[in-house]
């Protein structure tokens, strides 16, 4: 992948996609501080905890997490990552996560970033990608996943709870990665 990569959003604004760097720690903290709590709740990690952000920064170059960010006017406006395992029965499966700042949603930014991570997963030789979504909360992400050829693999009924204790289904979606024609 050639970075930095300039992309033009639907509103004609430009964003730069590039790998997350060690110097981004405070920018990444500010990014997550600006994400509404209702979106943060469903992330597996407490992104308001500086140690969580530090862990992601420390993971740069370790080969287990590969993260990219989108930057506009020096500010991070989206963060996406591919998480890989080094050992065991699921090391052929990568997991994806993405967060786009609300003002920058529906501008194709999420699609650009996910396409990059899907390509990277293929380059790494992974067979499958997995992403979990909360039905009724992350429906936009579910739609985006279908467009990227993910399929519904399982639903864990009433598995997650909202801050107010309302239960929602968790939908596990998988995308099979095929080697490109160039490999044959
Ligand atoms: C889901 C998310 C990453 C999408 O990013 P985005 O940059 O807004 O997405 P895009 O503009 O590339 O849109 C891609 C597709 O997503 C779907 N989508 C995006 N926003 C949508 C909405 N509000 N309602 C329904 N579908 C929506 C559409 O299918 C869209 O394709 P289209 O533009 O051809 O209609 C973003 O909304 C987000 O960060 N949400 C909160 C966090 C989250 O849900 N993360 C996913 C958990 S891994």
PDB file of C-alpha atoms in Angstrom, residues 29-91:
ATOM      1  CA  UNK A  29      -6.780  10.540  22.407  1.00  0.00           C
ATOM      2  CA  UNK A  30      -8.452  13.749  21.187  1.00  0.00           C
ATOM      3  CA  UNK A  31     -10.181  11.813  18.413  1.00  0.00           C
ATOM      4  CA  UNK A  32     -11.795   9.339  20.808  1.00  0.00           C
ATOM      5  CA  UNK A  33     -12.626  12.081  23.314  1.00  0.00           C
ATOM      6  CA  UNK A  34     -14.777  13.653  20.578  1.00  0.00           C
ATOM      7  CA  UNK A  35     -16.682  10.438  19.796  1.00  0.00           C
ATOM      8  CA  UNK A  36     -20.152  10.392  21.399  1.00  0.00           C
ATOM      9  CA  UNK A  37     -20.517   8.047  24.359  1.00  0.00           C
ATOM     10  CA  UNK A  38     -23.246   6.043  22.632  1.00  0.00           C
ATOM     11  CA  UNK A  39     -20.724   5.062  19.940  1.00  0.00           C
ATOM     12  CA  UNK A  40     -17.902   4.402  22.405  1.00  0.00           C
ATOM     13  CA  UNK A  41     -19.969   2.033  24.518  1.00  0.00           C
ATOM     14  CA  UNK A  42     -19.961  -0.705  21.929  1.00  0.00           C
ATOM     15  CA  UNK A  43     -16.205  -0.685  21.385  1.00  0.00           C
ATOM     16  CA  UNK A  44     -14.536  -3.540  23.213  1.00  0.00           C
ATOM     17  CA  UNK A  45     -12.027  -1.145  24.776  1.00  0.00           C
ATOM     18  CA  UNK A  46     -12.362   1.915  27.019  1.00  0.00           C
ATOM     19  CA  UNK A  47     -10.915   4.429  24.596  1.00  0.00           C
ATOM     20  CA  UNK A  48     -11.166   7.248  27.131  1.00  0.00           C
ATOM     21  CA  UNK A  49      -8.475   5.465  29.136  1.00  0.00           C
ATOM     22  CA  UNK A  50      -5.090   6.832  27.984  1.00  0.00           C
ATOM     23  CA  UNK A  51      -3.539   3.411  28.687  1.00  0.00           C
ATOM     24  CA  UNK A  52      -5.761   1.838  26.035  1.00  0.00           C
ATOM     25  CA  UNK A  53      -4.569   4.378  23.471  1.00  0.00           C
ATOM     26  CA  UNK A  54      -0.982   3.835  24.605  1.00  0.00           C
ATOM     27  CA  UNK A  55      -1.365   0.091  24.098  1.00  0.00           C
ATOM     28  CA  UNK A  56      -2.428   0.681  20.502  1.00  0.00           C
ATOM     29  CA  UNK A  57       0.508   3.024  19.971  1.00  0.00           C
ATOM     30  CA  UNK A  58       2.889   0.497  21.535  1.00  0.00           C
ATOM     31  CA  UNK A  59       1.501  -2.180  19.211  1.00  0.00           C
ATOM     32  CA  UNK A  60       2.787  -0.297  16.153  1.00  0.00           C
ATOM     33  CA  UNK A  61       5.290  -2.484  14.374  1.00  0.00           C
ATOM     34  CA  UNK A  62       4.620  -5.587  16.487  1.00  0.00           C
ATOM     35  CA  UNK A  63       2.691  -7.292  13.702  1.00  0.00           C
ATOM     36  CA  UNK A  64      -0.413  -8.062  15.758  1.00  0.00           C
ATOM     37  CA  UNK A  65      -2.366  -4.865  15.140  1.00  0.00           C
ATOM     38  CA  UNK A  66      -2.139  -2.824  11.992  1.00  0.00           C
ATOM     39  CA  UNK A  67      -3.831   0.557  12.304  1.00  0.00           C
ATOM     40  CA  UNK A  68      -4.524   3.329   9.835  1.00  0.00           C
ATOM     41  CA  UNK A  69      -5.925   6.796  10.388  1.00  0.00           C
ATOM     42  CA  UNK A  70      -7.576   9.424   8.215  1.00  0.00           C
ATOM     43  CA  UNK A  71      -6.330  12.954   8.796  1.00  0.00           C
ATOM     44  CA  UNK A  72      -7.963  16.273   7.858  1.00  0.00           C
ATOM     45  CA  UNK A  73      -6.318  19.572   8.848  1.00  0.00           C
ATOM     46  CA  UNK A  74      -3.842  17.738  11.116  1.00  0.00           C
ATOM     47  CA  UNK A  75      -6.691  16.090  13.032  1.00  0.00           C
ATOM     48  CA  UNK A  76      -7.489  12.388  13.097  1.00  0.00           C
ATOM     49  CA  UNK A  77     -11.053  11.945  11.807  1.00  0.00           C
ATOM     50  CA  UNK A  78     -11.136   8.140  11.535  1.00  0.00           C
ATOM     51  CA  UNK A  79      -9.222   5.172  12.943  1.00  0.00           C
ATOM     52  CA  UNK A  80      -9.402   1.622  11.655  1.00  0.00           C
ATOM     53  CA  UNK A  81      -7.439  -1.466  12.550  1.00  0.00           C
ATOM     54  CA  UNK A  82      -6.816  -5.061  11.601  1.00  0.00           C
ATOM     55  CA  UNK A  83      -6.143  -7.326  14.568  1.00  0.00           C
ATOM     56  CA  UNK A  84      -4.270 -10.564  14.060  1.00  0.00           C
ATOM     57  CA  UNK A  85      -3.338 -13.506  16.255  1.00  0.00           C
ATOM     58  CA  UNK A  86       0.142 -14.930  16.277  1.00  0.00           C
ATOM     59  CA  UNK A  87      -0.810 -18.385  17.457  1.00  0.00           C
ATOM     60  CA  UNK A  88      -3.477 -21.021  17.440  1.00  0.00           C
ATOM     61  CA  UNK A  89      -6.569 -22.116  15.614  1.00  0.00           C
ATOM     62  CA  UNK A  90      -7.754 -18.644  14.645  1.00  0.00           C
ATOM     63  CA  UNK A  91      -4.514 -17.191  13.375  1.00  0.00           C
TER      64      UNK A  91
END
